[in-house]
Tab-separated table of C-alpha atoms and ligand atoms in Angstrom:
chain	number	residue	atom	x	y	z
A	1	MET	CA	-33.889	46.942	47.878
A	2	LEU	CA	-30.303	47.520	46.733
A	3	VAL	CA	-28.424	44.219	46.798
A	4	LEU	CA	-24.674	43.834	46.439
A	5	GLY	CA	-23.913	40.484	44.806
A	6	ILE	CA	-20.507	38.796	44.992
A	7	GLU	CA	-19.458	35.810	42.868
A	8	SER	CA	-16.090	34.031	42.987
A	9	SER	CA	-16.874	30.348	42.471
A	10	CYS	CA	-14.538	29.703	39.559
A	11	ASP	CA	-12.327	31.991	37.493
A	12	GLU	CA	-14.263	35.269	37.435
A	13	THR	CA	-14.147	37.759	40.279
A	14	ALA	CA	-17.479	39.546	40.078
A	15	ALA	CA	-19.551	42.107	41.978
A	16	ALA	CA	-22.816	43.788	41.048
A	17	VAL	CA	-25.452	46.101	42.446
A	18	VAL	CA	-29.015	45.132	41.520
A	19	GLU	CA	-32.234	46.755	42.651
A	20	ASN	CA	-35.212	44.491	43.428
A	21	ALA	CA	-33.874	41.660	41.214
A	22	GLU	CA	-34.927	43.886	38.370
A	23	ARG	CA	-32.627	46.791	37.625
A	24	ILE	CA	-28.877	46.283	37.188
A	25	LEU	CA	-27.030	49.349	38.479
A	26	SER	CA	-23.617	47.806	37.874
A	27	ASN	CA	-22.199	44.441	36.864
A	28	VAL	CA	-18.412	44.152	37.093
A	29	VAL	CA	-16.578	40.975	36.057
A	30	ALA	CA	-12.791	40.613	36.256
A	31	SER	CA	-11.891	37.651	34.090
A	32	GLN	CA	-8.880	35.499	34.884
A	33	VAL	CA	-8.654	34.069	31.377
A	34	LEU	CA	-5.143	35.423	30.841
A	35	ALA	CA	-3.892	33.831	34.078
A	36	HIS	CA	-5.141	30.346	33.106
A	37	GLU	CA	-4.753	30.493	29.330
A	38	LYS	CA	-1.338	28.918	29.105
A	39	TYR	CA	-2.479	25.927	31.190
A	40	GLY	CA	-5.513	25.341	28.948
A	41	GLY	CA	-7.835	25.217	31.972
A	42	VAL	CA	-8.516	26.775	35.363
A	43	VAL	CA	-5.730	26.182	37.916
A	44	PRO	CA	-7.512	26.281	41.318
A	45	GLU	CA	-4.612	27.657	43.368
A	46	LEU	CA	-3.991	30.401	40.843
A	47	ALA	CA	-7.696	31.228	40.800
A	48	SER	CA	-7.875	31.786	44.582
A	49	ARG	CA	-4.858	34.064	44.477
A	50	GLU	CA	-6.321	36.093	41.609
A	51	HIS	CA	-9.618	36.467	43.518
A	52	LEU	CA	-7.707	37.749	46.544
A	53	ARG	CA	-5.896	40.314	44.422
A	54	LYS	CA	-9.052	41.582	42.783
A	55	ILE	CA	-11.991	41.220	45.156
A	56	SER	CA	-11.891	44.628	46.843
A	57	LEU	CA	-11.124	46.430	43.576
A	58	VAL	CA	-14.046	44.719	41.881
A	59	VAL	CA	-16.489	45.502	44.720
A	60	ASP	CA	-15.333	49.150	44.784
A	61	GLU	CA	-15.783	49.374	41.035
A	62	ALA	CA	-19.309	47.934	41.279
A	63	LEU	CA	-20.242	50.586	43.875
A	64	THR	CA	-18.648	53.389	41.839
A	65	ARG	CA	-20.426	52.375	38.644
A	66	ALA	CA	-23.726	52.120	40.527
A	67	ALA	CA	-22.987	55.585	41.954
A	68	ILE	CA	-23.705	54.455	45.504
A	69	GLN	CA	-21.784	54.208	48.769
A	70	LEU	CA	-21.239	50.959	50.608
A	71	GLU	CA	-23.653	52.205	53.310
A	72	ASP	CA	-26.444	52.409	50.706
A	73	VAL	CA	-26.361	48.626	50.213
A	74	GLU	CA	-29.394	47.069	51.909
A	75	GLY	CA	-28.410	43.426	51.665
A	76	LEU	CA	-25.603	41.212	50.413
A	77	ALA	CA	-25.712	37.981	48.426
A	78	VAL	CA	-22.664	35.741	47.969
A	79	THR	CA	-22.179	32.472	46.106
A	80	GLU	CA	-21.807	29.640	48.608
A	81	GLY	CA	-21.334	26.790	46.109
A	82	PRO	CA	-20.815	24.743	44.059
A	83	GLY	CA	-17.341	25.724	42.898
A	84	LEU	CA	-13.644	25.706	43.710
A	85	ILE	CA	-13.477	25.866	47.476
A	86	GLY	CA	-10.510	28.257	47.689
A	87	SER	CA	-12.168	30.583	45.192
A	88	LEU	CA	-15.570	30.460	46.889
A	89	LEU	CA	-14.085	31.318	50.271
A	90	VAL	CA	-12.586	34.586	49.017
A	91	GLY	CA	-15.960	36.031	47.993
A	92	LEU	CA	-17.728	34.511	50.992
A	93	VAL	CA	-15.351	35.839	53.607
A	94	TYR	CA	-15.326	39.237	51.939
A	95	GLY	CA	-19.132	39.327	51.876
A	96	LYS	CA	-19.394	38.217	55.491
A	97	ALA	CA	-16.916	40.863	56.604
A	98	VAL	CA	-18.715	43.657	54.756
A	99	ALA	CA	-22.141	42.539	55.989
A	100	SER	CA	-20.976	42.353	59.560
A	101	ALA	CA	-19.179	45.723	59.407
A	102	LEU	CA	-22.274	47.371	57.945
A	103	GLY	CA	-24.750	45.450	60.070
A	104	LYS	CA	-26.624	44.451	56.902
A	105	PRO	CA	-28.241	41.070	56.144
A	106	LEU	CA	-26.358	38.490	54.110
A	107	VAL	CA	-27.614	35.466	52.178
A	108	GLY	CA	-25.775	32.583	50.534
A	109	VAL	CA	-26.801	31.735	46.968
A	110	ASN	CA	-26.394	28.523	44.981
A	111	HIS	CA	-24.426	29.332	41.803
A	112	LEU	CA	-26.872	27.329	39.651
A	113	GLU	CA	-29.823	29.197	41.125
A	114	GLY	CA	-27.932	32.345	40.141
A	115	HIS	CA	-27.663	31.192	36.507
A	116	ILE	CA	-31.418	30.552	36.433
A	117	HIS	CA	-32.129	33.994	37.885
A	118	ALA	CA	-29.954	35.608	35.201
A	119	VAL	CA	-32.685	34.638	32.733
A	120	LEU	CA	-35.558	35.803	34.945
A	121	LEU	CA	-33.815	39.070	35.788
A	122	GLU	CA	-33.176	40.026	32.222
A	123	ASN	CA	-36.552	39.010	30.910
A	124	LYS	CA	-38.313	40.930	33.652
A	125	LEU	CA	-36.260	43.928	32.567
A	126	ALA	CA	-37.246	43.394	28.950
A	127	ALA	CA	-40.895	43.334	29.953
A	128	THR	CA	-40.458	47.061	30.881
A	129	ASN	CA	-43.670	48.518	32.361
A	130	GLY	CA	-43.168	46.477	35.528
A	131	GLN	CA	-46.283	44.451	34.773
A	132	SER	CA	-44.323	41.312	34.308
A	133	SER	CA	-43.041	39.318	37.252
A	134	GLU	CA	-40.877	36.220	37.430
A	135	ALA	CA	-44.094	34.230	37.847
A	136	THR	CA	-45.024	35.036	34.221
A	137	PHE	CA	-42.281	32.688	33.070
A	138	LEU	CA	-42.926	29.875	35.518
A	139	PRO	CA	-43.280	26.956	35.761
A	140	ALA	CA	-40.392	26.377	33.369
A	141	VAL	CA	-37.698	23.898	32.570
A	142	ALA	CA	-34.226	25.373	33.067
A	143	LEU	CA	-31.061	24.148	31.366
A	144	VAL	CA	-27.903	25.355	33.108
A	145	VAL	CA	-25.022	24.610	30.789
A	146	SER	CA	-21.509	25.834	31.486
A	147	GLY	CA	-17.922	24.725	31.980
A	148	GLY	CA	-18.823	23.107	35.293
A	149	HIS	CA	-22.469	22.102	34.898
A	150	THR	CA	-25.014	20.611	32.572
A	151	SER	CA	-28.275	20.239	34.480
A	152	LEU	CA	-31.995	20.370	33.895
A	153	PHE	CA	-34.430	21.616	36.545
A	154	LEU	CA	-38.140	22.166	36.847
A	155	VAL	CA	-38.483	25.677	38.274
A	156	GLU	CA	-41.654	26.746	40.024
A	157	SER	CA	-42.614	29.676	42.180
A	158	GLU	CA	-45.290	30.363	44.718
A	159	THR	CA	-46.120	33.383	46.770
A	160	ILE	CA	-45.813	32.999	50.520
A	161	GLY	CA	-46.724	35.974	52.675
A	162	GLY	CA	-46.541	38.216	49.611
A	163	HIS	CA	-43.042	37.021	48.714
A	164	ALA	CA	-42.065	34.909	45.719
A	165	VAL	CA	-40.399	31.676	46.742
A	166	PHE	CA	-38.757	29.442	44.165
A	167	SER	CA	-38.410	25.689	44.077
A	168	TYR	CA	-36.107	23.612	41.898
A	169	LYS	CA	-36.575	19.982	41.028
A	170	PRO	CA	-33.538	18.324	39.429
A	171	LEU	CA	-34.608	16.455	36.286
A	172	GLY	CA	-31.232	15.404	34.928
A	173	GLN	CA	-27.548	16.208	34.915
A	174	THR	CA	-24.292	15.206	33.310
A	175	ARG	CA	-22.775	11.943	34.462
A	176	ASP	CA	-19.292	12.960	33.363
A	177	ASP	CA	-18.096	16.086	31.550
A	178	ALA	CA	-20.084	19.313	31.427
A	179	ALA	CA	-20.846	20.527	27.899
A	180	GLY	CA	-18.535	23.548	28.251
A	181	GLU	CA	-15.799	21.275	29.537
A	182	ALA	CA	-16.149	19.137	26.392
A	183	PHE	CA	-15.812	22.285	24.247
A	184	ASP	CA	-12.711	23.291	26.210
A	185	LYS	CA	-11.114	19.827	25.985
A	186	VAL	CA	-11.728	19.453	22.247
A	187	ALA	CA	-10.281	22.919	21.663
A	188	LYS	CA	-7.244	21.972	23.727
A	189	LEU	CA	-6.773	18.713	21.802
A	190	LEU	CA	-6.880	20.615	18.514
A	191	ALA	CA	-4.743	23.513	19.834
A	192	LEU	CA	-7.445	26.073	19.082
A	193	GLY	CA	-7.100	28.166	22.246
A	194	TYR	CA	-8.776	28.718	25.601
A	195	PRO	CA	-11.584	28.891	26.579
A	196	GLY	CA	-12.629	26.533	23.814
A	197	GLY	CA	-16.362	27.285	23.575
A	198	PRO	CA	-16.175	30.745	22.015
A	199	VAL	CA	-13.359	29.709	19.613
A	200	ILE	CA	-15.202	26.590	18.429
A	201	ASP	CA	-18.403	28.629	18.073
A	202	ARG	CA	-16.652	31.039	15.688
A	203	LEU	CA	-14.683	28.403	13.746
A	204	ALA	CA	-17.686	26.073	13.359
A	205	ARG	CA	-19.331	28.594	11.047
A	206	PHE	CA	-16.747	27.704	8.401
A	207	GLY	CA	-17.117	23.929	8.668
A	208	ASN	CA	-19.727	21.442	7.549
A	209	ALA	CA	-21.710	20.287	10.582
A	210	ARG	CA	-22.800	17.128	8.754
A	211	ALA	CA	-19.322	16.073	7.660
A	212	VAL	CA	-18.720	13.768	10.625
A	213	GLY	CA	-21.640	11.669	11.850
A	214	PHE	CA	-21.178	11.293	15.600
A	215	GLY	CA	-24.624	9.820	16.060
A	216	ARG	CA	-26.993	10.546	18.902
A	217	ILE	CA	-25.706	10.290	22.477
A	218	LYS	CA	-27.568	7.404	24.081
A	219	MET	CA	-28.344	7.331	27.803
A	220	LYS	CA	-29.287	4.294	29.819
A	221	GLY	CA	-31.582	5.075	32.732
A	222	ASN	CA	-32.759	8.669	33.041
A	223	PRO	CA	-33.163	10.038	29.472
A	224	LEU	CA	-32.773	13.570	30.844
A	225	ASP	CA	-29.204	12.928	31.986
A	226	PHE	CA	-26.257	13.973	29.834
A	227	SER	CA	-22.897	12.467	28.940
A	228	PHE	CA	-20.256	14.176	26.835
A	229	SER	CA	-17.128	12.193	27.581
A	230	GLY	CA	-17.923	9.587	24.888
A	231	LEU	CA	-18.246	12.314	22.282
A	232	LYS	CA	-14.974	13.851	23.434
A	233	THR	CA	-13.290	10.438	23.104
A	234	ALA	CA	-14.835	9.971	19.647
A	235	VAL	CA	-13.190	13.260	18.608
A	236	LEU	CA	-9.897	12.075	20.094
A	237	TYR	CA	-10.029	8.834	18.051
A	238	ARG	CA	-10.678	10.797	14.861
A	239	VAL	CA	-7.610	12.928	15.560
A	240	ARG	CA	-5.040	10.600	17.119
A	241	GLY	CA	-2.403	9.315	14.702
A	242	THR	CA	-3.892	11.183	11.731
A	243	ASP	CA	-3.023	14.298	9.735
A	244	LEU	CA	-5.343	16.201	12.075
A	245	ALA	CA	-2.960	15.497	14.971
A	246	THR	CA	0.054	16.646	12.943
A	247	GLU	CA	-1.861	19.770	12.016
A	248	ALA	CA	-2.785	20.409	15.674
A	249	GLU	CA	0.879	20.089	16.697
A	250	ALA	CA	1.853	22.587	14.005
A	251	ARG	CA	-0.833	24.933	15.295
A	252	ARG	CA	0.447	24.552	18.843
A	253	ALA	CA	3.955	25.504	17.735
A	254	TRP	CA	2.590	28.402	15.694
A	255	ARG	CA	0.584	29.718	18.652
A	256	ARG	CA	3.653	29.627	20.872
A	257	GLY	CA	5.467	31.814	18.360
A	258	VAL	CA	2.708	34.410	18.148
A	259	THR	CA	3.213	37.411	20.373
A	260	GLY	CA	0.006	39.285	21.023
A	261	ARG	CA	-3.517	38.309	20.167
A	262	VAL	CA	-4.462	35.541	17.732
A	263	THR	CA	-7.253	36.838	15.497
A	264	ASP	CA	-10.019	34.592	14.163
A	265	GLU	CA	-8.670	35.040	10.619
A	266	ASP	CA	-5.157	33.991	11.674
A	267	LEU	CA	-6.487	30.915	13.448
A	268	ARG	CA	-8.762	29.929	10.591
A	269	ALA	CA	-5.823	30.136	8.204
A	270	GLN	CA	-4.108	27.511	10.397
A	271	CYS	CA	-7.053	25.089	10.140
A	272	SER	CA	-7.673	22.634	7.304
A	273	ARG	CA	-11.163	21.986	6.021
A	274	ALA	CA	-11.115	18.628	7.805
A	275	THR	CA	-10.455	20.354	11.150
A	276	LEU	CA	-13.198	22.923	10.549
A	277	ASP	CA	-15.624	20.133	9.604
A	278	LEU	CA	-14.713	18.149	12.710
A	279	VAL	CA	-15.223	21.162	14.954
A	280	ALA	CA	-18.565	22.026	13.320
A	281	SER	CA	-19.767	18.414	13.598
A	282	PHE	CA	-18.720	18.191	17.254
A	283	GLN	CA	-20.573	21.402	18.110
A	284	ASN	CA	-23.600	20.180	16.200
A	285	ALA	CA	-23.636	16.941	18.200
A	286	VAL	CA	-23.467	18.812	21.530
A	287	VAL	CA	-26.131	21.330	20.530
A	288	THR	CA	-28.471	18.641	19.164
A	289	ASP	CA	-28.188	16.738	22.429
A	290	LEU	CA	-28.754	19.794	24.658
A	291	VAL	CA	-31.749	21.039	22.691
A	292	GLY	CA	-33.257	17.562	22.366
A	293	ARG	CA	-33.130	16.712	26.060
A	294	THR	CA	-34.397	20.150	27.112
A	295	LEU	CA	-37.387	19.807	24.776
A	296	ALA	CA	-38.026	16.320	26.131
A	297	ALA	CA	-37.900	17.709	29.679
A	298	ALA	CA	-40.368	20.486	28.810
A	299	GLU	CA	-42.693	17.948	27.260
A	300	GLN	CA	-42.412	15.565	30.196
A	301	ALA	CA	-43.044	18.355	32.711
A	302	GLY	CA	-45.847	19.808	30.589
A	303	VAL	CA	-44.437	23.359	30.676
A	304	GLN	CA	-44.475	26.041	28.006
A	305	THR	CA	-41.238	27.813	28.884
A	306	MET	CA	-37.560	26.873	28.691
A	307	LEU	CA	-34.875	28.936	30.434
A	308	VAL	CA	-31.342	28.425	29.113
A	309	SER	CA	-28.351	29.824	30.945
A	310	GLY	CA	-24.622	29.395	31.675
A	311	GLY	CA	-21.554	30.052	29.519
A	312	VAL	CA	-22.540	27.604	26.765
A	313	ALA	CA	-25.829	29.532	26.365
A	314	CYS	CA	-23.662	32.075	24.494
A	315	ASN	CA	-23.245	29.541	21.691
A	316	SER	CA	-24.764	30.932	18.509
A	317	GLN	CA	-25.872	27.581	17.079
A	318	LEU	CA	-27.479	26.654	20.407
A	319	ARG	CA	-29.404	29.932	20.422
A	320	GLU	CA	-30.594	29.454	16.845
A	321	ARG	CA	-31.635	25.858	17.379
A	322	PHE	CA	-33.518	26.633	20.585
A	323	ALA	CA	-35.308	29.540	18.927
A	324	ALA	CA	-36.322	27.396	15.949
A	325	ALA	CA	-37.408	24.438	18.093
A	326	ALA	CA	-39.436	26.676	20.408
A	327	LYS	CA	-41.170	28.347	17.479
A	328	ALA	CA	-42.032	25.036	15.851
A	329	ARG	CA	-43.610	23.761	19.084
A	330	ALA	CA	-45.193	27.037	20.214
A	331	LEU	CA	-42.995	27.054	23.305
A	332	GLN	CA	-41.178	30.015	24.797
A	333	VAL	CA	-37.379	29.957	25.175
A	334	LEU	CA	-35.611	32.621	27.208
A	335	LEU	CA	-31.864	33.155	27.185
A	336	PRO	CA	-29.829	35.845	28.903
A	337	SER	CA	-27.636	38.179	26.868
A	338	PRO	CA	-24.043	36.861	26.665
A	339	PRO	CA	-22.702	39.005	29.565
A	340	LEU	CA	-25.366	37.534	31.860
A	341	SER	CA	-24.950	33.995	30.494
A	342	THR	CA	-21.392	33.585	31.723
A	343	ASP	CA	-20.470	33.908	35.383
A	344	ASN	CA	-21.451	37.255	36.899
A	345	ALA	CA	-22.650	38.677	40.201
A	346	ALA	CA	-25.857	40.351	38.978
A	347	MET	CA	-27.437	36.894	38.840
A	348	ILE	CA	-26.324	36.228	42.426
A	349	ALA	CA	-27.774	39.559	43.594
A	350	ALA	CA	-31.057	38.763	41.783
A	351	ALA	CA	-31.387	35.291	43.310
A	352	GLY	CA	-30.324	36.663	46.699
A	353	TYR	CA	-32.946	39.404	46.647
A	354	TYR	CA	-35.805	36.926	47.098
A	355	LYS	CA	-34.035	35.211	49.975
A	356	LEU	CA	-33.303	38.547	51.639
A	357	ARG	CA	-36.936	39.576	51.282
A	358	ALA	CA	-38.082	36.264	52.706
A	359	GLY	CA	-35.706	36.758	55.650
A	360	LEU	CA	-33.605	33.673	54.900
A	361	HIS	CA	-30.507	35.354	56.318
A	362	ALA	CA	-27.225	33.516	56.779
A	363	ASP	CA	-25.386	33.557	60.076
A	364	VAL	CA	-21.679	33.379	60.858
A	365	SER	CA	-21.627	29.669	60.044
A	366	LEU	CA	-22.077	30.394	56.309
A	367	THR	CA	-19.284	28.659	54.423
A	368	GLY	CA	-18.353	27.404	50.964
A	369	HIS	CA	-19.356	24.030	49.504
A	370	ALA	CA	-17.437	22.569	46.561
A	371	SER	CA	-20.392	20.303	45.892
A	372	PHE	CA	-23.764	21.914	46.544
A	373	PRO	CA	-26.794	20.322	44.870
A	374	LEU	CA	-29.696	22.613	43.980
A	375	GLY	CA	-33.219	21.514	44.864
A	376	ARG	CA	-34.627	18.099	45.549
B	401	KG4	O1	-20.854	29.959	33.095
B	401	KG4	P1	-19.385	30.036	32.817
B	401	KG4	O2	-18.789	31.386	32.612
B	401	KG4	O3	-18.563	29.371	33.967
B	401	KG4	C1	-18.901	28.187	34.585
B	401	KG4	O4	-19.713	28.216	35.554
B	401	KG4	O5	-18.385	27.147	34.094
B	401	KG4	O6	-19.113	29.085	31.551
B	401	KG4	C2	-17.847	28.938	30.974
B	401	KG4	C3	-17.945	27.856	29.900
B	401	KG4	C4	-16.605	27.468	29.281
B	401	KG4	O7	-16.508	26.068	29.232
B	401	KG4	C5	-16.691	28.056	27.871
B	401	KG4	O8	-15.931	27.330	26.924
B	401	KG4	C6	-18.174	27.967	27.599
B	401	KG4	O9	-18.780	28.289	28.810
B	401	KG4	N1	-18.595	28.909	26.555
B	401	KG4	C7	-19.087	28.527	25.349
B	401	KG4	C8	-19.304	29.716	24.607
B	401	KG4	N2	-18.946	30.771	25.403
B	401	KG4	C9	-18.519	30.261	26.589
B	401	KG4	N3	-19.347	27.309	24.856
B	401	KG4	C10	-19.822	27.238	23.594
B	401	KG4	N4	-20.039	28.327	22.825
B	401	KG4	C11	-19.807	29.575	23.272
B	401	KG4	N5	-20.027	30.635	22.507
B	402	ZN	ZN1	-21.377	29.384	36.102
């Protein structure tokens, strides 16, 4: 089944054609980073307008790259939430219109379910010979960690009437900032650029991760919940009123004067050792927390597999630490490649495929939900 996926929940306008949740024929993502960069974060109104400008171009491009016609699409999958409501509605309304014009079935997909399916999709692909199915990797604990989410789920599947059906049990989630949001805010505070995650990832390699002892993040109540706002505040206190703040202001002024792209070398030259150490120690604290709670969740649930997905799953230290921890405990950790870790529509098409096959079609009442919990 050829599924056209559409994703517009935040600041990427994306469309993809995926066959049987297995083979990616095309995966087009139009990033809005340049539109939001100067504000240091996503501006919702701007995001909706950018989606409107790009949605039909992006869908056309996805069809062209897949070398198919719109009529060849057998089902559509669109993100219905969670996300920015104005952004969500652009992709949703577009998907509904196309589905109704073609007379093809449409399903709504939870964005977080999409992130989880990015891992399953890619690892099924890697298993080549078609022997492997999503069930090989399940039950698993999934960590979805991005700019908007930091959540742990127990993912299970069963076969009903010959079709795989997935269930998600929430195990924990952030009580305040998402991990990616903390990366972005710390980068903004230190005038390192936007989005902050990738910049901090690259700069952290030059700092000493043990220089600043942030200590473990303690959680009252559910030990599988997360909290990153305290860590962000701890960074703020280390910066405010010190040489680090003066340095950040100088960097801000320098950035404003730079026309064109800031290279990693240029940026590094603008950072003192103390800044690099702070950044490396911050990243280390976030990564330690994410890996630790995911391992605890796997142990508690008694599963052998961890699925890690979302923009922060691109982080190189996170990948290394998960790989090492999994090896030491004889667990399996699966991560998508970076293009499938960040927001994309292939993951929406993959998650949607199972719903289409199971006949869980949406009707005209399908609409966007800013808040849209996954599982129970
Ligand atoms: O999944 P995504 O594209 O969008 C959301 O659903 O939020 O994730 C974007 C987030 C941003 O906060 C970005 O800073 C973070 O992922 N991110 C990273 C890295 N690459 C992207 N965080 C840490 N290290 C990275 N390499
Ligand atoms: Zn996302």
